[in-house]
Amino acid sequence: MKLLRYGPRGQEKPGLLDNEGRVRDLSGVIADLAGPALEPEGIARLKALDPASLPAVEGRPQDGLRLGPCVGSIGKFICIGLNYADHAAETGADIPKEPIIFNKWTSSIVGPDDDVELPRGSLKTDWEVELGVVIGKGGKYIEEEDALSHVAGYCVVNDVSEREYQIERGGTWDKGKGCDTFGPTGPWLVTPDEVNDVDSLGMWLEVDGRRYQDGSTSTMIFRVPELIAYVSRFMSLQPGDVISTGTPPGVGMGQKPPVYLKGGEVMRLGIEGLGVQTQKVVSAK
């Protein structure tokens, strides 16, 4: 099942994608694709619906019909750094002994095809295609063997990053990770039964048609169950929290010489079975 949120920014309604690629309205069933709707009972209720019984929404998704972030009211946007062995190698970093945790502020979250804004004065804004894990069943001190039962679904995240702010301006990584529009999320939340092997998903990112990232979740250092268990040692997880699990090689910082976004470019990125995002890069207003 592919779940989504559609409509104008700030007025999104919940929906699902039917087998013909049309959006079906869920607003008569749930208030939003958030919180309790993402718990196991909520997902089971949605799976039991006949999509044909739901109102069809006019327009095609991502082709005239705007999609918002695929999860509403995200409580925590948790990210994992340097979690791909080949990405760590391109940056010259050592393989982490434990997962590196940082945050993206929830004000960074936008729809999968919304514009990405360069912060004022930015010189080193970069891209990162990532697998997002959406929590369905909350908990803390989650056991690794039980971790996947806490997953509502998976999605695409672009972990846009301003490297000067992140690395050269002191403090933690968060400074360069949470700028407005730096968290495109979606297009849909794909339930685990439709993901064949989360440990072997192809993932890619292009800028103006040039492919920079072309990797796979198979090179993750810490796998999804381990990440969920690890993160839950330091904070309780609630339905609708998102864990963005790291990026493969090919980021702008890793190019020789480095390549950064200047404005006017179009980023296009996707993960096998989880959909595609497209963002125009613009200057901050």
mmCIF file of C-alpha atoms in Angstrom, residues 11-272:
data_model
loop_
_atom_site.group_PDB
_atom_site.id
_atom_site.type_symbol
_atom_site.label_atom_id
_atom_site.label_comp_id
_atom_site.label_asym_id
_atom_site.label_seq_id
_atom_site.Cartn_x
_atom_site.Cartn_y
_atom_site.Cartn_z
ATOM 1 C CA GLN A 11 -3.895 21.998 3.664
ATOM 2 C CA GLU A 12 -2.889 18.471 2.690
ATOM 3 C CA LYS A 13 -5.403 15.638 2.862
ATOM 4 C CA PRO A 14 -4.606 11.941 3.348
ATOM 5 C CA GLY A 15 -4.856 9.606 0.408
ATOM 6 C CA LEU A 16 -3.674 6.361 -1.102
ATOM 7 C CA LEU A 17 -2.406 5.442 -4.542
ATOM 8 C CA ASP A 18 -4.553 2.849 -6.296
ATOM 9 C CA ASN A 19 -3.330 0.259 -8.795
ATOM 10 C CA GLU A 20 -4.058 2.612 -11.704
ATOM 11 C CA GLY A 21 -1.874 5.363 -10.258
ATOM 12 C CA ARG A 22 -4.815 7.512 -9.168
ATOM 13 C CA VAL A 23 -5.117 9.130 -5.765
ATOM 14 C CA ARG A 24 -8.028 8.039 -3.581
ATOM 15 C CA ASP A 25 -9.171 10.354 -0.811
ATOM 16 C CA LEU A 26 -8.872 9.039 2.759
ATOM 17 C CA SER A 27 -10.121 12.153 4.532
ATOM 18 C CA GLY A 28 -13.465 10.464 5.262
ATOM 19 C CA VAL A 29 -11.608 7.671 7.049
ATOM 20 C CA ILE A 30 -8.731 9.418 8.868
ATOM 21 C CA ALA A 31 -8.000 13.052 9.685
ATOM 22 C CA ASP A 32 -4.394 12.824 8.507
ATOM 23 C CA LEU A 33 -1.653 10.336 7.779
ATOM 24 C CA ALA A 34 -0.144 10.921 11.184
ATOM 25 C CA GLY A 35 -0.014 9.619 14.760
ATOM 26 C CA PRO A 36 -2.619 6.913 15.467
ATOM 27 C CA ALA A 37 -3.316 6.330 11.756
ATOM 28 C CA LEU A 38 0.243 4.966 11.459
ATOM 29 C CA GLU A 39 -0.023 2.509 14.339
ATOM 30 C CA PRO A 40 -0.405 -1.162 13.360
ATOM 31 C CA GLU A 41 -4.164 -1.086 13.952
ATOM 32 C CA GLY A 42 -4.486 2.059 11.857
ATOM 33 C CA ILE A 43 -2.481 0.633 8.954
ATOM 34 C CA ALA A 44 -4.505 -2.613 9.126
ATOM 35 C CA ARG A 45 -7.708 -0.594 8.906
ATOM 36 C CA LEU A 46 -6.484 1.187 5.787
ATOM 37 C CA LYS A 47 -5.358 -2.072 4.167
ATOM 38 C CA ALA A 48 -8.846 -3.497 4.651
ATOM 39 C CA LEU A 49 -10.398 -0.730 2.547
ATOM 40 C CA ASP A 50 -11.399 -1.252 -1.066
ATOM 41 C CA PRO A 51 -9.692 1.644 -2.893
ATOM 42 C CA ALA A 52 -12.513 1.678 -5.454
ATOM 43 C CA SER A 53 -14.920 2.616 -2.661
ATOM 44 C CA LEU A 54 -12.980 5.813 -1.926
ATOM 45 C CA PRO A 55 -13.501 9.098 -3.792
ATOM 46 C CA ALA A 56 -11.108 9.558 -6.708
ATOM 47 C CA VAL A 57 -9.076 12.759 -6.609
ATOM 48 C CA GLU A 58 -8.868 14.827 -9.788
ATOM 49 C CA GLY A 59 -5.399 15.069 -11.331
ATOM 50 C CA ARG A 60 -2.361 12.845 -11.464
ATOM 51 C CA PRO A 61 0.058 12.795 -8.547
ATOM 52 C CA GLN A 62 3.278 14.705 -9.264
ATOM 53 C CA ASP A 63 1.771 15.820 -12.577
ATOM 54 C CA GLY A 64 -0.472 18.727 -11.690
ATOM 55 C CA LEU A 65 -1.549 17.327 -8.331
ATOM 56 C CA ARG A 66 0.856 18.476 -5.615
ATOM 57 C CA LEU A 67 1.945 15.966 -3.007
ATOM 58 C CA GLY A 68 2.902 17.086 0.477
ATOM 59 C CA PRO A 69 5.243 15.293 2.875
ATOM 60 C CA CYS A 70 3.968 11.711 3.062
ATOM 61 C CA VAL A 71 3.706 11.886 6.877
ATOM 62 C CA GLY A 72 1.858 14.649 8.697
ATOM 63 C CA SER A 73 2.826 16.216 12.025
ATOM 64 C CA ILE A 74 6.223 14.504 12.156
ATOM 65 C CA GLY A 75 7.340 14.641 15.759
ATOM 66 C CA LYS A 76 11.038 13.827 15.373
ATOM 67 C CA PHE A 77 13.154 13.878 12.215
ATOM 68 C CA ILE A 78 16.145 11.777 13.236
ATOM 69 C CA CYS A 79 19.103 11.268 10.910
ATOM 70 C CA ILE A 80 22.059 8.912 10.784
ATOM 71 C CA GLY A 81 25.417 10.157 9.526
ATOM 72 C CA LEU A 82 28.132 8.277 7.629
ATOM 73 C CA ASN A 83 26.076 5.079 7.517
ATOM 74 C CA TYR A 84 27.303 3.838 4.121
ATOM 75 C CA ALA A 85 30.786 2.363 3.956
ATOM 76 C CA ASP A 86 31.410 3.731 0.459
ATOM 77 C CA HIS A 87 30.187 7.214 1.423
ATOM 78 C CA ALA A 88 32.455 7.255 4.486
ATOM 79 C CA ALA A 89 35.341 6.327 2.190
ATOM 80 C CA GLU A 90 34.643 9.192 -0.252
ATOM 81 C CA THR A 91 34.657 11.722 2.594
ATOM 82 C CA GLY A 92 37.836 10.259 4.117
ATOM 83 C CA ALA A 93 36.051 9.478 7.389
ATOM 84 C CA ASP A 94 36.604 6.422 9.549
ATOM 85 C CA ILE A 95 33.823 3.829 9.726
ATOM 86 C CA PRO A 96 31.759 4.786 12.792
ATOM 87 C CA LYS A 97 31.870 2.347 15.723
ATOM 88 C CA GLU A 98 28.314 3.363 16.644
ATOM 89 C CA PRO A 99 25.623 5.159 14.635
ATOM 90 C CA ILE A 100 26.047 8.939 14.404
ATOM 91 C CA ILE A 101 22.769 10.644 15.307
ATOM 92 C CA PHE A 102 21.738 14.178 14.404
ATOM 93 C CA ASN A 103 18.438 15.967 13.774
ATOM 94 C CA LYS A 104 16.693 17.860 11.042
ATOM 95 C CA TRP A 105 14.232 20.394 12.405
ATOM 96 C CA THR A 106 10.636 19.678 11.457
ATOM 97 C CA SER A 107 10.420 23.133 9.842
ATOM 98 C CA SER A 108 12.722 21.737 7.131
ATOM 99 C CA ILE A 109 10.087 19.252 5.932
ATOM 100 C CA VAL A 110 8.502 19.886 2.522
ATOM 101 C CA GLY A 111 6.804 17.858 -0.170
ATOM 102 C CA PRO A 112 8.782 15.653 -2.557
ATOM 103 C CA ASP A 113 8.604 18.106 -5.453
ATOM 104 C CA ASP A 114 8.635 21.433 -3.627
ATOM 105 C CA ASP A 115 11.439 23.909 -4.275
ATOM 106 C CA VAL A 116 14.617 23.642 -2.203
ATOM 107 C CA GLU A 117 15.832 27.041 -1.028
ATOM 108 C CA LEU A 118 19.504 27.955 -0.748
ATOM 109 C CA PRO A 119 20.016 29.767 2.576
ATOM 110 C CA ARG A 120 21.193 33.356 2.298
ATOM 111 C CA GLY A 121 24.956 33.369 1.862
ATOM 112 C CA SER A 122 25.157 29.626 1.243
ATOM 113 C CA LEU A 123 28.169 28.450 -0.747
ATOM 114 C CA LYS A 124 28.154 24.699 -0.038
ATOM 115 C CA THR A 125 24.621 23.314 -0.212
ATOM 116 C CA ASP A 126 24.707 19.605 -1.060
ATOM 117 C CA TRP A 127 22.360 16.692 -1.750
ATOM 118 C CA GLU A 128 21.853 13.246 -0.165
ATOM 119 C CA VAL A 129 19.321 10.625 -1.256
ATOM 120 C CA GLU A 130 18.278 8.586 1.784
ATOM 121 C CA LEU A 131 15.931 5.824 2.883
ATOM 122 C CA GLY A 132 13.414 7.122 5.423
ATOM 123 C CA VAL A 133 11.949 4.768 8.032
ATOM 124 C CA VAL A 134 8.559 5.827 9.415
ATOM 125 C CA ILE A 135 7.716 4.614 12.904
ATOM 126 C CA GLY A 136 4.276 3.075 13.397
ATOM 127 C CA LYS A 137 4.435 1.449 16.813
ATOM 128 C CA GLY A 138 6.111 3.565 19.453
ATOM 129 C CA GLY A 139 8.479 2.332 22.120
ATOM 130 C CA LYS A 140 11.811 2.668 23.868
ATOM 131 C CA TYR A 141 14.587 0.169 24.490
ATOM 132 C CA ILE A 142 13.284 -1.730 21.481
ATOM 133 C CA GLU A 143 14.940 -5.094 20.894
ATOM 134 C CA GLU A 144 16.631 -5.469 17.520
ATOM 135 C CA GLU A 145 14.723 -8.662 16.739
ATOM 136 C CA ASP A 146 11.418 -6.812 17.273
ATOM 137 C CA ALA A 147 12.413 -3.574 15.552
ATOM 138 C CA LEU A 148 10.760 -4.130 12.178
ATOM 139 C CA SER A 149 7.380 -4.599 13.867
ATOM 140 C CA HIS A 150 7.638 -0.907 14.807
ATOM 141 C CA VAL A 151 7.854 0.233 11.146
ATOM 142 C CA ALA A 152 4.785 1.714 9.442
ATOM 143 C CA GLY A 153 6.599 2.078 6.140
ATOM 144 C CA TYR A 154 9.457 3.515 4.124
ATOM 145 C CA CYS A 155 9.920 6.636 2.009
ATOM 146 C CA VAL A 156 12.452 8.722 0.088
ATOM 147 C CA VAL A 157 14.204 11.603 1.861
ATOM 148 C CA ASN A 158 16.572 14.185 0.391
ATOM 149 C CA ASP A 159 18.834 15.130 3.297
ATOM 150 C CA VAL A 160 19.845 18.506 1.845
ATOM 151 C CA SER A 161 22.908 19.801 3.714
ATOM 152 C CA GLU A 162 24.843 23.066 3.882
ATOM 153 C CA ARG A 163 28.396 21.776 4.396
ATOM 154 C CA GLU A 164 29.962 25.047 5.579
ATOM 155 C CA TYR A 165 27.308 25.394 8.277
ATOM 156 C CA GLN A 166 27.574 21.688 9.120
ATOM 157 C CA ILE A 167 31.345 21.327 9.312
ATOM 158 C CA GLU A 168 33.077 24.710 9.414
ATOM 159 C CA ARG A 169 30.916 26.889 11.648
ATOM 160 C CA GLY A 170 31.326 25.115 15.003
ATOM 161 C CA GLY A 171 28.818 23.149 17.033
ATOM 162 C CA THR A 172 26.945 20.097 15.830
ATOM 163 C CA TRP A 173 25.912 18.957 12.362
ATOM 164 C CA ASP A 174 22.334 20.124 12.996
ATOM 165 C CA LYS A 175 23.201 23.705 11.998
ATOM 166 C CA GLY A 176 23.706 22.712 8.367
ATOM 167 C CA LYS A 177 20.971 20.104 8.178
ATOM 168 C CA GLY A 178 17.753 21.754 9.289
ATOM 169 C CA CYS A 179 17.392 24.869 7.132
ATOM 170 C CA ASP A 180 13.942 25.510 5.702
ATOM 171 C CA THR A 181 13.109 23.151 2.768
ATOM 172 C CA PHE A 182 16.069 20.873 3.554
ATOM 173 C CA GLY A 183 13.841 17.837 4.179
ATOM 174 C CA PRO A 184 11.819 16.794 1.096
ATOM 175 C CA THR A 185 9.928 13.653 2.152
ATOM 176 C CA GLY A 186 7.838 11.332 -0.020
ATOM 177 C CA PRO A 187 6.226 10.958 -2.513
ATOM 178 C CA TRP A 188 4.559 8.131 -0.633
ATOM 179 C CA LEU A 189 4.882 6.037 2.464
ATOM 180 C CA VAL A 190 5.204 2.446 1.239
ATOM 181 C CA THR A 191 4.127 -0.231 3.712
ATOM 182 C CA PRO A 192 6.688 -2.960 4.451
ATOM 183 C CA ASP A 193 4.727 -5.692 2.648
ATOM 184 C CA GLU A 194 5.433 -3.898 -0.646
ATOM 185 C CA VAL A 195 9.196 -3.568 -0.045
ATOM 186 C CA ASN A 196 10.912 -6.731 -1.243
ATOM 187 C CA ASP A 197 14.247 -6.358 0.552
ATOM 188 C CA VAL A 198 14.990 -3.173 2.455
ATOM 189 C CA ASP A 199 18.654 -4.246 2.634
ATOM 190 C CA SER A 200 19.052 -4.208 -1.152
ATOM 191 C CA LEU A 201 17.263 -1.206 -2.634
ATOM 192 C CA GLY A 202 18.819 0.718 -5.505
ATOM 193 C CA MET A 203 18.966 4.482 -4.929
ATOM 194 C CA TRP A 204 20.110 7.374 -7.112
ATOM 195 C CA LEU A 205 20.244 11.142 -7.463
ATOM 196 C CA GLU A 206 20.748 13.407 -10.476
ATOM 197 C CA VAL A 207 21.410 17.133 -10.786
ATOM 198 C CA ASP A 208 20.391 18.646 -14.125
ATOM 199 C CA GLY A 209 20.328 15.161 -15.614
ATOM 200 C CA ARG A 210 23.812 14.165 -14.446
ATOM 201 C CA ARG A 211 23.791 11.166 -12.160
ATOM 202 C CA TYR A 212 25.956 11.740 -9.095
ATOM 203 C CA GLN A 213 24.639 9.100 -6.693
ATOM 204 C CA ASP A 214 24.008 5.527 -7.819
ATOM 205 C CA GLY A 215 24.110 3.187 -4.843
ATOM 206 C CA SER A 216 22.241 0.643 -2.775
ATOM 207 C CA THR A 217 21.097 0.149 0.791
ATOM 208 C CA SER A 218 23.252 -3.007 0.700
ATOM 209 C CA THR A 219 26.300 -0.895 1.685
ATOM 210 C CA MET A 220 24.704 0.376 4.911
ATOM 211 C CA ILE A 221 26.960 -0.083 7.926
ATOM 212 C CA PHE A 222 24.089 -0.241 10.439
ATOM 213 C CA ARG A 223 20.894 -1.881 9.139
ATOM 214 C CA VAL A 224 17.352 -0.698 9.804
ATOM 215 C CA PRO A 225 16.601 -2.990 12.794
ATOM 216 C CA GLU A 226 19.875 -2.035 14.471
ATOM 217 C CA LEU A 227 19.224 1.660 13.914
ATOM 218 C CA ILE A 228 15.724 1.519 15.397
ATOM 219 C CA ALA A 229 16.972 -0.395 18.449
ATOM 220 C CA TYR A 230 19.941 1.944 18.881
ATOM 221 C CA VAL A 231 17.992 5.194 18.551
ATOM 222 C CA SER A 232 15.354 3.939 21.011
ATOM 223 C CA ARG A 233 18.029 3.715 23.735
ATOM 224 C CA PHE A 234 18.340 7.498 23.723
ATOM 225 C CA MET A 235 14.740 8.607 23.124
ATOM 226 C CA SER A 236 11.321 7.062 22.967
ATOM 227 C CA LEU A 237 9.985 6.678 19.450
ATOM 228 C CA GLN A 238 6.413 7.684 18.621
ATOM 229 C CA PRO A 239 4.148 6.983 15.641
ATOM 230 C CA GLY A 240 5.075 9.344 12.834
ATOM 231 C CA ASP A 241 8.708 9.822 13.808
ATOM 232 C CA VAL A 242 11.044 9.510 10.811
ATOM 233 C CA ILE A 243 14.563 8.067 10.822
ATOM 234 C CA SER A 244 16.611 8.998 7.755
ATOM 235 C CA THR A 245 19.250 6.301 7.459
ATOM 236 C CA GLY A 246 22.227 7.796 5.600
ATOM 237 C CA THR A 247 23.378 8.243 2.017
ATOM 238 C CA PRO A 248 25.521 6.335 -0.505
ATOM 239 C CA PRO A 249 28.504 7.954 -2.258
ATOM 240 C CA GLY A 250 28.231 10.663 -4.882
ATOM 241 C CA VAL A 251 27.455 13.727 -2.761
ATOM 242 C CA GLY A 252 28.726 17.066 -3.985
ATOM 243 C CA MET A 253 31.286 17.319 -1.205
ATOM 244 C CA GLY A 254 32.865 14.068 -2.426
ATOM 245 C CA GLN A 255 33.444 15.253 -6.016
ATOM 246 C CA LYS A 256 36.928 16.256 -7.124
ATOM 247 C CA PRO A 257 36.703 19.214 -7.080
ATOM 248 C CA PRO A 258 33.577 19.528 -4.907
ATOM 249 C CA VAL A 259 30.331 20.509 -6.632
ATOM 250 C CA TYR A 260 27.666 22.484 -4.782
ATOM 251 C CA LEU A 261 24.247 23.842 -5.677
ATOM 252 C CA LYS A 262 24.190 27.454 -6.882
ATOM 253 C CA GLY A 263 20.503 27.914 -7.766
ATOM 254 C CA GLY A 264 18.511 27.098 -10.880
ATOM 255 C CA GLU A 265 19.416 23.397 -10.866
ATOM 256 C CA VAL A 266 16.888 20.568 -10.750
ATOM 257 C CA MET A 267 17.502 17.625 -8.450
ATOM 258 C CA ARG A 268 15.831 14.313 -9.276
ATOM 259 C CA LEU A 269 16.199 11.325 -6.968
ATOM 260 C CA GLY A 270 14.578 8.030 -6.140
ATOM 261 C CA ILE A 271 14.719 4.688 -4.394
ATOM 262 C CA GLU A 272 13.652 1.396 -5.932
#
